[in-house]
C-alpha cells in the first residue's frame, strides 16, 4: 500500500466510516486504562512486595507515518512515485521489570532497543523525473513507565515513555548523507504479557513519535522516524 498517498488522504475530512472506526480503535487502550484505574482504587490485600524481571526478544512493524512528515512527499515531487511501502520491519531487545505489593496492580519500567534498515526507491514511469534511492537505518533506545494488572497468567499494561532515536540517511542521486538524532522522542504502549512458567509471550501496540528535520537539505523537510508500532515477542523471566 502506498503509505504516502494515505498520508495525503488522511488530511481531509473524515468520512462517517472513519469517524465510526476511531472509537473502536481507541476502545482497547481505554478499557485497559479503566481496568488499571480500578486496580489503583481497589483496596489492596496484604501481600509481600514482589519484583519480576523479563528479557524479551521482539519483532515488529513500524509505519513511518506522522502528521508532520513531509520528506517523502517532497521526494515524490522531485523523483517520482515511491515504489515501496513506508512500513519497516524492526528487531529488538527489551529488559522489563515491575514490582507489586498488591495481588492486582503493579508498576514497572521497560528499557528497549530496536533497529531497522530499508531502501526506498522513487521512479517516474514517464521518465520526466529523475529517479532516486533513499537508504534509512534507524536505532532506538526507549524507556517506558508501565502500569500492569495481574490477572492470573495474563498481565495487561499501558505505558508512556521517551528515549533516543538515531538515524543514518543517504540519497543516491543527491549529495545528501548524514547521521543525526531526533530532538524529541515519545512513545505510548498498550498490550499484554502471557506467562507460561518462566517463559512468556508479549503482544503490544503503540505510537512512536520521533520527527527529524533534514538539515542537509535547503528546504529542511521533516522525516518521521517512528509511526504506529506493533510487535510480538518471546520473553524469559528471572
Short mmCIF file of C-alpha atoms in Angstrom, two decimals:
data_model
loop_
_atom_site.label_atom_id
_atom_site.label_comp_id
_atom_site.label_asym_id
_atom_site.label_seq_id
_atom_site.Cartn_x
_atom_site.Cartn_y
_atom_site.Cartn_z
CA UNK A 1 0.00 0.00 0.00
CA UNK A 2 1.28 3.46 -0.76
CA UNK A 3 1.50 4.99 2.72
CA UNK A 4 2.40 8.40 1.33
CA UNK A 5 -0.89 8.54 -0.54
CA UNK A 6 -2.61 7.52 2.68
CA UNK A 7 -0.95 10.45 4.39
CA UNK A 8 -2.43 12.78 1.74
CA UNK A 9 -5.92 11.43 2.08
CA UNK A 10 -5.87 11.42 5.87
CA UNK A 11 -5.56 15.21 5.96
CA UNK A 12 -9.05 15.67 4.51
CA UNK A 13 -12.41 15.46 6.31
CA UNK A 14 -13.11 12.13 7.91
CA UNK A 15 -15.81 10.03 6.37
CA UNK A 16 -18.64 8.63 8.56
CA UNK A 17 -16.93 5.21 8.39
CA UNK A 18 -13.65 6.71 9.62
CA UNK A 19 -15.45 8.51 12.46
CA UNK A 20 -17.04 5.21 13.48
CA UNK A 21 -13.68 3.40 13.27
CA UNK A 22 -11.89 5.84 15.60
CA UNK A 23 -13.83 4.94 18.77
CA UNK A 24 -13.30 1.26 18.01
CA UNK A 25 -9.54 1.80 17.57
CA UNK A 26 -9.35 3.63 20.91
CA UNK A 27 -11.54 1.15 22.79
CA UNK A 28 -8.82 -1.31 23.82
CA UNK A 29 -6.33 1.15 25.40
CA UNK A 30 -9.24 3.00 27.04
CA UNK A 31 -10.56 -0.26 28.51
CA UNK A 32 -7.09 -1.15 29.81
CA UNK A 33 -6.77 2.28 31.39
CA UNK A 34 -10.12 1.83 33.16
CA UNK A 35 -9.04 -1.57 34.45
CA UNK A 36 -5.81 -0.11 35.76
CA UNK A 37 -7.68 2.71 37.46
CA UNK A 38 -9.91 0.13 39.10
CA UNK A 39 -6.79 -1.66 40.31
CA UNK A 40 -5.46 1.55 41.85
CA UNK A 41 -8.74 2.29 43.64
CA UNK A 42 -9.42 -1.25 44.82
CA UNK A 43 -8.49 -1.87 48.48
CA UNK A 44 -5.26 -3.89 48.43
CA UNK A 45 -4.90 -7.18 50.25
CA UNK A 46 -1.80 -7.63 52.38
CA UNK A 47 1.00 -9.19 50.37
CA UNK A 48 4.77 -9.08 50.34
CA UNK A 49 6.28 -6.93 47.61
CA UNK A 50 7.36 -8.98 44.60
CA UNK A 51 9.64 -7.95 41.75
CA UNK A 52 9.75 -9.67 38.37
CA UNK A 53 12.24 -9.28 35.51
CA UNK A 54 11.75 -10.14 31.85
CA UNK A 55 14.15 -10.27 28.92
CA UNK A 56 12.25 -10.20 25.62
CA UNK A 57 13.27 -10.68 22.01
CA UNK A 58 10.84 -8.72 19.82
CA UNK A 59 9.95 -8.45 16.16
CA UNK A 60 7.71 -5.64 14.97
CA UNK A 61 6.44 -3.38 12.21
CA UNK A 62 6.50 0.42 12.18
CA UNK A 63 4.57 2.53 9.67
CA UNK A 64 6.93 5.51 9.37
CA UNK A 65 3.95 7.88 9.25
CA UNK A 66 3.45 11.11 11.16
CA UNK A 67 1.28 14.19 10.92
CA UNK A 68 4.30 16.43 10.19
CA UNK A 69 6.13 14.06 7.84
CA UNK A 70 6.97 15.93 4.61
CA UNK A 71 10.20 14.41 3.26
CA UNK A 72 8.63 11.60 1.24
CA UNK A 73 6.09 13.96 -0.34
CA UNK A 74 8.96 16.25 -1.38
CA UNK A 75 10.93 13.31 -2.78
CA UNK A 76 7.93 12.13 -4.83
CA UNK A 77 7.56 15.59 -6.34
CA UNK A 78 11.27 15.62 -7.23
CA UNK A 79 11.93 12.00 -8.20
CA UNK A 80 8.68 10.19 -8.93
CA UNK A 81 6.43 7.69 -7.19
CA UNK A 82 7.58 5.78 -4.12
CA UNK A 83 7.76 2.11 -5.10
CA UNK A 84 7.90 0.54 -1.62
CA UNK A 85 5.72 0.72 1.45
CA UNK A 86 6.80 3.11 4.19
CA UNK A 87 6.49 0.23 6.67
CA UNK A 88 9.72 -1.09 8.13
CA UNK A 89 10.39 -4.34 9.99
CA UNK A 90 12.17 -3.97 13.33
CA UNK A 91 14.12 -6.34 15.56
CA UNK A 92 14.54 -5.51 19.21
CA UNK A 93 15.56 -6.47 22.73
CA UNK A 94 13.71 -5.38 25.87
CA UNK A 95 14.51 -5.55 29.59
CA UNK A 96 11.30 -5.15 31.57
CA UNK A 97 10.80 -5.26 35.32
CA UNK A 98 7.92 -4.44 37.63
CA UNK A 99 7.15 -4.52 41.30
CA UNK A 100 3.82 -5.19 43.01
CA UNK A 101 2.68 -5.02 46.63
CA UNK A 102 -0.94 -5.98 45.91
CA UNK A 103 -2.45 -9.00 44.21
CA UNK A 104 -3.96 -6.90 41.40
CA UNK A 105 -1.76 -3.98 40.39
CA UNK A 106 1.92 -3.39 39.58
CA UNK A 107 4.20 -0.67 38.22
CA UNK A 108 7.26 -1.22 36.09
CA UNK A 109 9.88 0.14 33.72
CA UNK A 110 10.78 -1.16 30.27
CA UNK A 111 14.12 -0.45 28.58
CA UNK A 112 14.17 -1.40 24.92
CA UNK A 113 16.28 -1.06 21.84
CA UNK A 114 15.35 -1.90 18.27
CA UNK A 115 16.72 -1.28 14.81
CA UNK A 116 15.82 -1.41 11.14
CA UNK A 117 17.30 -0.68 7.72
CA UNK A 118 15.46 -0.19 4.44
CA UNK A 119 15.94 1.31 0.97
CA UNK A 120 13.18 3.33 -0.70
CA UNK A 121 13.06 3.73 -4.49
CA UNK A 122 11.48 6.66 -6.33
CA UNK A 123 10.86 6.46 -10.08
CA UNK A 124 8.76 8.08 -12.79
CA UNK A 125 7.29 5.72 -15.40
CA UNK A 126 7.07 8.56 -17.94
CA UNK A 127 10.75 9.39 -17.49
CA UNK A 128 10.06 13.06 -16.82
CA UNK A 129 11.62 12.94 -13.34
CA UNK A 130 14.99 11.51 -12.32
CA UNK A 131 14.64 8.54 -10.01
CA UNK A 132 16.41 8.20 -6.70
CA UNK A 133 17.02 5.76 -3.87
CA UNK A 134 16.96 6.66 -0.18
CA UNK A 135 18.63 4.46 2.43
CA UNK A 136 17.47 4.80 6.05
CA UNK A 137 18.86 2.98 9.08
CA UNK A 138 17.23 3.58 12.47
CA UNK A 139 18.36 2.78 16.03
CA UNK A 140 16.35 3.43 19.18
CA UNK A 141 16.82 3.34 22.93
CA UNK A 142 13.48 3.81 24.69
CA UNK A 143 12.37 3.70 28.31
CA UNK A 144 8.70 3.36 29.19
CA UNK A 145 6.92 3.59 32.54
CA UNK A 146 4.21 0.93 32.59
CA UNK A 147 1.23 0.06 34.77
CA UNK A 148 0.15 -3.58 34.96
CA UNK A 149 -2.84 -5.56 36.04
CA UNK A 150 -2.19 -9.02 37.46
CA UNK A 151 -4.92 -11.30 36.12
CA UNK A 152 -3.50 -14.73 36.83
CA UNK A 153 -1.13 -15.60 33.99
CA UNK A 154 -2.19 -12.53 31.98
CA UNK A 155 -0.53 -9.14 32.54
CA UNK A 156 -2.21 -6.35 30.53
CA UNK A 157 -0.43 -2.99 30.61
CA UNK A 158 -0.37 0.59 29.38
CA UNK A 159 2.72 2.77 29.20
CA UNK A 160 4.22 6.15 28.35
CA UNK A 161 7.87 6.85 27.68
CA UNK A 162 10.66 8.69 25.91
CA UNK A 163 14.19 7.98 24.74
CA UNK A 164 16.65 8.46 21.88
CA UNK A 165 16.24 7.80 18.16
CA UNK A 166 19.26 7.80 15.83
CA UNK A 167 19.21 7.62 12.05
CA UNK A 168 21.67 7.20 9.18
CA UNK A 169 20.25 8.71 5.99
CA UNK A 170 21.63 8.79 2.43
CA UNK A 171 20.31 9.70 -1.03
CA UNK A 172 21.82 8.14 -4.16
CA UNK A 173 21.13 10.95 -6.64
CA UNK A 174 21.90 13.97 -4.48
CA UNK A 175 24.89 14.61 -2.17
CA UNK A 176 22.72 14.26 0.94
CA UNK A 177 24.02 11.99 3.68
CA UNK A 178 24.00 12.40 7.45
CA UNK A 179 23.83 10.75 10.86
CA UNK A 180 21.53 12.52 13.31
CA UNK A 181 19.10 12.02 16.18
CA UNK A 182 15.53 13.19 16.73
CA UNK A 183 15.42 16.07 19.25
CA UNK A 184 12.22 14.83 20.90
CA UNK A 185 11.04 11.23 21.17
CA UNK A 186 7.81 9.99 22.78
CA UNK A 187 6.15 6.62 22.83
CA UNK A 188 2.85 5.18 24.05
CA UNK A 189 2.18 1.48 24.53
CA UNK A 190 -0.59 -0.92 25.42
CA UNK A 191 -0.67 -4.69 25.28
CA UNK A 192 -0.30 -7.79 27.40
CA UNK A 193 2.16 -10.44 28.51
CA UNK A 194 1.03 -14.07 28.82
CA UNK A 195 3.09 -16.21 31.21
CA UNK A 196 3.95 -19.90 30.80
CA UNK A 197 6.21 -20.66 33.75
CA UNK A 198 9.42 -18.70 33.23
CA UNK A 199 8.61 -18.10 29.58
CA UNK A 200 6.05 -15.71 28.17
CA UNK A 201 4.55 -14.14 25.07
CA UNK A 202 4.38 -10.37 24.55
CA UNK A 203 1.96 -8.55 22.24
CA UNK A 204 1.88 -4.76 22.10
CA UNK A 205 0.90 -1.78 20.01
CA UNK A 206 1.54 1.91 20.32
CA UNK A 207 2.91 5.03 18.73
CA UNK A 208 6.48 6.28 18.42
CA UNK A 209 6.81 10.00 17.67
CA UNK A 210 10.30 11.00 16.50
CA UNK A 211 10.23 13.80 13.88
CA UNK A 212 13.57 14.96 12.48
CA UNK A 213 14.31 17.98 10.26
CA UNK A 214 16.62 17.05 7.38
CA UNK A 215 19.05 19.94 7.86
CA UNK A 216 21.32 18.96 4.96
CA UNK A 217 18.57 19.97 2.52
CA UNK A 218 17.82 23.64 1.91
CA UNK A 219 14.05 23.13 2.29
CA UNK A 220 14.56 21.24 5.63
CA UNK A 221 11.69 18.74 5.21
CA UNK A 222 10.66 16.60 8.18
CA UNK A 223 11.32 12.86 8.33
CA UNK A 224 9.19 10.86 10.78
CA UNK A 225 11.36 8.09 12.16
CA UNK A 226 8.62 6.38 14.14
CA UNK A 227 4.95 5.81 13.45
CA UNK A 228 2.38 3.28 14.56
CA UNK A 229 4.20 0.33 16.14
CA UNK A 230 3.11 -3.30 16.51
CA UNK A 231 5.33 -6.01 17.99
CA UNK A 232 5.32 -9.57 19.28
CA UNK A 233 7.98 -11.15 21.42
CA UNK A 234 9.18 -14.16 23.37
CA UNK A 235 10.32 -13.45 26.93
CA UNK A 236 12.09 -15.17 29.80
CA UNK A 237 11.60 -14.19 33.45
CA UNK A 238 14.07 -14.45 36.30
#
